[in-house]
PDB file of C-alpha atoms and ligand atoms in Angstrom:
ATOM      1  CA  MET B 601     -41.146 -88.491 -43.734  1.00 50.00           C
ATOM      2  CA  ALA B 602     -42.953 -91.611 -42.530  1.00 60.00           C
ATOM      3  CA  ILE B 603     -41.763 -90.980 -39.015  1.00 55.00           C
ATOM      4  CA  LYS B 604     -42.929 -87.377 -39.219  1.00 58.00           C
ATOM      5  CA  SER B 605     -46.447 -88.320 -40.291  1.00 57.00           C
ATOM      6  CA  MET B 606     -46.591 -90.995 -37.612  1.00 54.00           C
ATOM      7  CA  LEU B 607     -45.635 -88.403 -35.047  1.00 49.00           C
ATOM      8  CA  LEU B 608     -48.295 -86.083 -36.390  1.00 48.00           C
ATOM      9  CA  VAL B 609     -50.948 -88.801 -36.181  1.00 49.00           C
ATOM     10  CA  ALA B 610     -49.807 -89.652 -32.672  1.00 51.00           C
ATOM     11  CA  LEU B 611     -50.033 -86.007 -31.660  1.00 47.00           C
ATOM     12  CA  LEU B 612     -53.516 -85.682 -33.172  1.00 46.00           C
ATOM     13  CA  VAL B 613     -54.667 -88.767 -31.298  1.00 45.00           C
ATOM     14  CA  VAL B 614     -53.290 -87.314 -28.083  1.00 48.00           C
ATOM     15  CA  VAL B 615     -54.999 -83.977 -28.739  1.00 49.00           C
ATOM     16  CA  LEU B 616     -58.345 -85.552 -29.665  1.00 48.00           C
ATOM     17  CA  ALA B 617     -58.264 -87.920 -26.711  1.00 53.00           C
ATOM     18  CA  ALA B 618     -57.027 -85.294 -24.306  1.00 56.00           C
ATOM     19  CA  SER B 619     -58.974 -85.013 -21.116  1.00 62.00           C
ATOM     20  CA  GLN B 620     -59.087 -81.764 -19.218  1.00 62.00           C
ATOM     21  CA  ALA B 621     -56.005 -82.753 -17.233  1.00 63.00           C
ATOM     22  CA  GLU B 622     -54.115 -83.725 -20.349  1.00 61.00           C
ATOM     23  CA  ALA B 623     -55.173 -80.507 -22.062  1.00 55.00           C
ATOM     24  CA  GLN B 624     -53.708 -78.647 -19.122  1.00 54.00           C
ATOM     25  CA  LEU B 625     -50.488 -80.596 -19.410  1.00 55.00           C
ATOM     26  CA  LEU B 626     -50.295 -79.831 -23.142  1.00 55.00           C
ATOM     27  CA  SER B 627     -51.072 -76.185 -22.627  1.00 52.00           C
ATOM     28  CA  GLY B 628     -48.329 -76.130 -20.021  1.00 57.00           C
ATOM     29  CA  LEU B 629     -45.951 -77.191 -22.782  1.00 56.00           C
ATOM     30  CA  LEU B 630     -47.371 -74.611 -25.183  1.00 62.00           C
ATOM     31  CA  GLY B 631     -47.144 -71.825 -22.614  1.00 69.00           C
ATOM     32  CA  SER B 632     -49.833 -69.664 -21.117  1.00 81.00           C
ATOM     33  CA  LEU B 633     -51.463 -66.742 -22.840  1.00 89.00           C
ATOM     34  CA  LEU B 634     -51.213 -63.626 -20.750  1.00 94.00           C
ATOM     35  CA  ASN B 635     -54.256 -61.404 -20.778  1.00 96.00           C
ATOM     36  CA  ILE B 636     -54.232 -58.050 -19.000  1.00 98.00           C
ATOM     37  CA  GLY B 637     -57.539 -56.292 -18.546  1.00 98.00           C
ATOM     38  CA  GLY B 638     -58.916 -53.557 -16.349  1.00 98.00           C
ATOM     39  CA  THR B 639     -60.913 -50.376 -16.048  1.00 98.00           C
ATOM     40  CA  VAL B 640     -59.607 -46.859 -15.615  1.00 98.00           C
ATOM     41  CA  PHE B 641     -61.904 -44.416 -13.849  1.00 98.00           C
ATOM     42  CA  CYS B 642     -62.106 -40.660 -14.186  1.00 98.00           C
ATOM     43  CA  SER B 643     -61.339 -39.834 -10.553  1.00 97.00           C
ATOM     44  CA  ALA B 644     -58.433 -38.169  -8.723  1.00 97.00           C
ATOM     45  CA  ASN B 645     -56.570 -41.520  -8.473  1.00 97.00           C
ATOM     46  CA  GLY B 646     -58.025 -43.446 -11.424  1.00 97.00           C
ATOM     47  CA  ASN B 647     -59.920 -45.860  -9.194  1.00 97.00           C
ATOM     48  CA  ALA B 648     -63.651 -46.203  -8.636  1.00 97.00           C
ATOM     49  CA  ILE B 649     -64.790 -44.144  -5.657  1.00 95.00           C
ATOM     50  CA  THR B 650     -66.120 -46.660  -3.114  1.00 93.00           C
ATOM     51  CA  ASN B 651     -69.625 -46.044  -1.818  1.00 91.00           C
ATOM     52  CA  ALA B 652     -70.089 -42.896  -3.892  1.00 89.00           C
ATOM     53  CA  THR B 653     -73.736 -41.918  -4.314  1.00 94.00           C
ATOM     54  CA  THR B 654     -73.269 -41.843  -8.110  1.00 95.00           C
ATOM     55  CA  PRO B 655     -71.090 -44.335 -10.038  1.00 95.00           C
ATOM     56  CA  THR B 656     -67.557 -43.073 -10.809  1.00 97.00           C
ATOM     57  CA  PRO B 657     -67.388 -42.084 -14.498  1.00 98.00           C
ATOM     58  CA  PRO B 658     -65.011 -44.113 -16.691  1.00 98.00           C
ATOM     59  CA  PHE B 659     -61.839 -42.670 -18.229  1.00 98.00           C
ATOM     60  CA  ALA B 660     -62.623 -43.214 -21.937  1.00 98.00           C
ATOM     61  CA  ASN B 661     -59.968 -43.072 -24.703  1.00 98.00           C
ATOM     62  CA  ALA B 662     -57.120 -43.098 -22.195  1.00 98.00           C
ATOM     63  CA  LEU B 663     -53.723 -44.185 -23.520  1.00 98.00           C
ATOM     64  CA  VAL B 664     -52.762 -47.271 -21.514  1.00 98.00           C
ATOM     65  CA  GLN B 665     -49.234 -48.659 -21.618  1.00 98.00           C
ATOM     66  CA  LEU B 666     -47.574 -51.792 -20.336  1.00 98.00           C
ATOM     67  CA  SER B 667     -44.290 -50.404 -19.053  1.00 97.00           C
ATOM     68  CA  CYS B 668     -41.427 -52.689 -17.998  1.00 96.00           C
ATOM     69  CA  GLY B 669     -38.312 -51.113 -16.502  1.00 93.00           C
ATOM     70  CA  GLY B 670     -39.155 -47.823 -18.184  1.00 91.00           C
ATOM     71  CA  ASN B 671     -39.724 -49.406 -21.623  1.00 96.00           C
ATOM     72  CA  VAL B 672     -43.187 -49.313 -23.188  1.00 97.00           C
ATOM     73  CA  MET B 673     -43.914 -52.886 -24.307  1.00 96.00           C
ATOM     74  CA  SER B 674     -47.505 -52.499 -25.478  1.00 96.00           C
ATOM     75  CA  THR B 675     -50.093 -49.737 -25.766  1.00 97.00           C
ATOM     76  CA  THR B 676     -53.851 -49.590 -26.135  1.00 98.00           C
ATOM     77  CA  LEU B 677     -56.764 -47.226 -25.550  1.00 98.00           C
ATOM     78  CA  THR B 678     -59.622 -47.609 -23.105  1.00 98.00           C
ATOM     79  CA  ASN B 679     -63.061 -47.902 -24.668  1.00 98.00           C
ATOM     80  CA  GLY B 680     -66.087 -45.773 -23.792  1.00 98.00           C
ATOM     81  CA  ALA B 681     -66.511 -47.721 -20.555  1.00 98.00           C
ATOM     82  CA  GLY B 682     -62.880 -47.130 -19.515  1.00 98.00           C
ATOM     83  CA  VAL B 683     -62.072 -50.789 -20.197  1.00 98.00           C
ATOM     84  CA  PHE B 684     -58.793 -51.896 -21.757  1.00 98.00           C
ATOM     85  CA  ASN B 685     -57.335 -55.234 -22.750  1.00 98.00           C
ATOM     86  CA  ILE B 686     -53.805 -56.302 -23.682  1.00 97.00           C
ATOM     87  CA  VAL B 687     -52.955 -59.841 -24.808  1.00 95.00           C
ATOM     88  CA  LEU B 688     -49.274 -60.727 -24.653  1.00 93.00           C
ATOM     89  CA  ASN B 689     -47.250 -63.227 -26.607  1.00 82.00           C
ATOM     90  CA  PRO B 690     -46.301 -65.822 -23.966  1.00 79.00           C
ATOM     91  CA  LEU B 691     -42.980 -66.393 -25.712  1.00 81.00           C
ATOM     92  CA  GLN B 692     -41.959 -62.788 -25.071  1.00 84.00           C
ATOM     93  CA  PHE B 693     -42.986 -62.358 -21.454  1.00 89.00           C
ATOM     94  CA  LEU B 694     -42.371 -64.264 -18.279  1.00 88.00           C
ATOM     95  CA  LEU B 695     -45.181 -64.060 -15.774  1.00 90.00           C
ATOM     96  CA  SER B 696     -42.743 -63.531 -12.901  1.00 91.00           C
ATOM     97  CA  ASN B 697     -41.102 -60.606 -14.741  1.00 92.00           C
ATOM     98  CA  LEU B 698     -44.496 -59.052 -15.475  1.00 93.00           C
ATOM     99  CA  LEU B 699     -45.454 -59.190 -11.818  1.00 95.00           C
ATOM    100  CA  SER B 700     -42.150 -57.898 -10.484  1.00 95.00           C
ATOM    101  CA  GLY B 701     -40.958 -55.473 -13.154  1.00 95.00           C
ATOM    102  CA  CYS B 702     -43.923 -54.113 -15.093  1.00 97.00           C
ATOM    103  CA  ASN B 703     -46.646 -51.551 -14.464  1.00 98.00           C
ATOM    104  CA  ILE B 704     -49.789 -50.407 -16.184  1.00 98.00           C
ATOM    105  CA  VAL B 705     -49.337 -46.722 -16.914  1.00 98.00           C
ATOM    106  CA  VAL B 706     -52.054 -44.317 -18.058  1.00 98.00           C
ATOM    107  CA  ALA B 707     -50.210 -41.801 -20.197  1.00 97.00           C
ATOM    108  CA  SER B 708     -53.183 -39.471 -20.804  1.00 97.00           C
ATOM    109  CA  PRO B 709     -53.535 -36.773 -18.132  1.00 97.00           C
ATOM    110  CA  LEU B 710     -56.598 -37.006 -15.890  1.00 98.00           C
ATOM    111  CA  SER B 711     -57.573 -33.504 -17.004  1.00 98.00           C
ATOM    112  CA  SER B 712     -58.475 -34.968 -20.416  1.00 97.00           C
ATOM    113  CA  CYS B 713     -61.497 -36.718 -18.877  1.00 97.00           C
ATOM    114  CA  ASN B 714     -62.361 -34.015 -16.325  1.00 98.00           C
ATOM    115  CA  SER B 715     -60.775 -30.563 -16.497  1.00 97.00           C
ATOM    116  CA  SER B 716     -60.994 -30.225 -12.686  1.00 97.00           C
ATOM    117  CA  LEU B 717     -58.568 -33.137 -12.271  1.00 97.00           C
ATOM    118  CA  SER B 718     -54.753 -33.026 -12.443  1.00 97.00           C
ATOM    119  CA  SER B 719     -53.147 -32.090 -15.761  1.00 97.00           C
ATOM    120  CA  THR B 720     -49.766 -33.437 -14.605  1.00 96.00           C
ATOM    121  CA  GLY B 721     -48.595 -36.824 -13.347  1.00 96.00           C
ATOM    122  CA  ILE B 722     -49.504 -40.276 -14.561  1.00 96.00           C
ATOM    123  CA  LEU B 723     -51.575 -43.070 -13.136  1.00 98.00           C
ATOM    124  CA  GLN B 724     -49.583 -46.187 -12.420  1.00 98.00           C
ATOM    125  CA  ALA B 725     -50.493 -49.612 -11.049  1.00 98.00           C
ATOM    126  CA  PRO B 726     -48.584 -52.872 -10.576  1.00 97.00           C
ATOM    127  CA  LEU B 727     -50.073 -56.073 -11.994  1.00 97.00           C
ATOM    128  CA  GLN B 728     -51.852 -58.777 -10.043  1.00 97.00           C
ATOM    129  CA  ILE B 729     -53.102 -62.227 -11.042  1.00 96.00           C
ATOM    130  CA  LEU B 730     -56.878 -62.668 -11.113  1.00 96.00           C
ATOM    131  CA  GLY B 731     -56.799 -66.331 -12.057  1.00 95.00           C
ATOM    132  CA  THR B 732     -56.120 -68.914 -14.736  1.00 93.00           C
ATOM    133  CA  VAL B 733     -58.684 -70.420 -17.098  1.00 93.00           C
ATOM    134  CA  VAL B 734     -58.295 -73.158 -19.706  1.00 89.00           C
ATOM    135  CA  ARG B 735     -59.350 -72.144 -23.220  1.00 85.00           C
ATOM    136  CA  GLY B 736     -58.972 -75.101 -25.573  1.00 84.00           C
ATOM    137  CA  LEU B 737     -55.324 -76.042 -25.520  1.00 79.00           C
ATOM    138  CA  PHE B 738     -54.222 -72.892 -23.801  1.00 82.00           C
ATOM    139  CA  ASN B 739     -54.021 -71.709 -20.254  1.00 86.00           C
ATOM    140  CA  VAL B 740     -55.006 -68.073 -20.075  1.00 92.00           C
ATOM    141  CA  VAL B 741     -53.580 -66.206 -17.118  1.00 94.00           C
ATOM    142  CA  ASN B 742     -55.780 -63.205 -16.432  1.00 96.00           C
ATOM    143  CA  LEU B 743     -53.983 -60.225 -14.967  1.00 97.00           C
ATOM    144  CA  ALA B 744     -55.329 -56.856 -13.879  1.00 98.00           C
ATOM    145  CA  PRO B 745     -53.895 -53.638 -12.527  1.00 98.00           C
ATOM    146  CA  ALA B 746     -53.968 -53.387  -8.745  1.00 97.00           C
ATOM    147  CA  ALA B 747     -54.981 -49.965  -7.373  1.00 97.00           C
ATOM    148  CA  PHE B 748     -53.795 -47.002  -9.475  1.00 98.00           C
ATOM    149  CA  GLN B 749     -51.758 -44.211  -7.928  1.00 98.00           C
ATOM    150  CA  LEU B 750     -51.112 -40.763  -9.335  1.00 97.00           C
ATOM    151  CA  ILE B 751     -47.339 -40.315  -9.465  1.00 96.00           C
ATOM    152  CA  GLY B 752     -44.964 -37.631 -10.688  1.00 91.00           C
ATOM    153  CA  ILE B 753     -47.278 -34.718  -9.958  1.00 79.00           C
TER     154      ILE B 753
HETATM  155  C1  NAG U1207     -69.160 -49.167   1.873  1.00 66.55           C
HETATM  156  O1  NAG U1207     -70.442 -49.601   2.267  1.00 66.55           O
HETATM  157  C2  NAG U1207     -70.448 -50.875   2.856  1.00 66.55           C
HETATM  158  C3  NAG U1207     -71.910 -51.283   3.093  1.00 66.55           C
HETATM  159  O2  NAG U1207     -72.739 -50.182   3.252  1.00 66.55           O
HETATM  160  C4  NAG U1207     -69.639 -50.838   4.142  1.00 66.55           C
HETATM  161  O3  NAG U1207     -69.624 -52.107   4.747  1.00 66.55           O
HETATM  162  C5  NAG U1207     -68.210 -50.438   3.815  1.00 66.55           C
HETATM  163  O4  NAG U1207     -67.446 -50.307   4.986  1.00 66.55           O
HETATM  164  C6  NAG U1207     -68.191 -49.115   3.048  1.00 66.55           C
HETATM  165  N1  NAG U1207     -66.825 -48.862   2.600  1.00 66.55           N
HETATM  166  C7  NAG U1207     -66.230 -47.668   2.741  1.00 66.55           C
HETATM  167  C8  NAG U1207     -64.829 -47.572   2.192  1.00 66.55           C
HETATM  168  O5  NAG U1207     -66.770 -46.720   3.250  1.00 66.55           O
HETATM  169  C1  NAG U1208     -64.764 -33.634 -12.046  1.00 66.55           C
HETATM  170  O1  NAG U1208     -63.889 -33.708 -10.911  1.00 66.55           O
HETATM  171  C2  NAG U1208     -64.357 -32.950  -9.800  1.00 66.55           C
HETATM  172  C3  NAG U1208     -63.244 -33.017  -8.747  1.00 66.55           C
HETATM  173  O2  NAG U1208     -62.947 -34.348  -8.387  1.00 66.55           O
HETATM  174  C4  NAG U1208     -65.684 -33.519  -9.326  1.00 66.55           C
HETATM  175  O3  NAG U1208     -66.162 -32.780  -8.226  1.00 66.55           O
HETATM  176  C5  NAG U1208     -66.698 -33.468 -10.472  1.00 66.55           C
HETATM  177  O4  NAG U1208     -67.895 -34.099 -10.060  1.00 66.55           O
HETATM  178  C6  NAG U1208     -66.129 -34.187 -11.674  1.00 66.55           C
HETATM  179  N1  NAG U1208     -67.051 -34.035 -12.818  1.00 66.55           N
HETATM  180  C7  NAG U1208     -67.536 -35.097 -13.462  1.00 66.55           C
HETATM  181  C8  NAG U1208     -68.422 -34.774 -14.630  1.00 66.55           C
HETATM  182  O5  NAG U1208     -67.310 -36.232 -13.135  1.00 66.55           O
END
């Protein structure tokens, strides 16, 4: 009991006195939060059309899945601006596995945002790292889909 409270006090002192570098060290021990965010566009390949005269419309209310080896691990919907966000439990995912074995899949057909677009196939993109930021005691690794491709047409 006494030892436990001493350890707790010691930990608190470490946390309160932690500099940025120490915070990073601690957050390394606690693991990094994995945050996946991106935008899906209502175009033939789900990406923004570069140098278009008008901005590419967003794909709102699209069903977005994190798919790893064919298993859906997490799902969400895009908002009105086509933006989605998925935060993962760092204890359940390894960054290296996410990058090598997982994809962002848009399960809603493109025809649901524009009836002239394909009603078959799904948009799929591998993940890429945008960067790491420190938020309090945690490292947050920000990931985003690389370019989408329409597959399985
Ligand atoms: C888009 O426009 C920029 C500047 O006008 C130009 O440098 C670039 O090559 C264009 N990109 C494409 C894909 O046409
Ligand atoms: C729907 O898609 C077609 C074909 O890509 C495009 O020409 C048209 O501008 C799109 N409509 C809207 C409202 O974005």
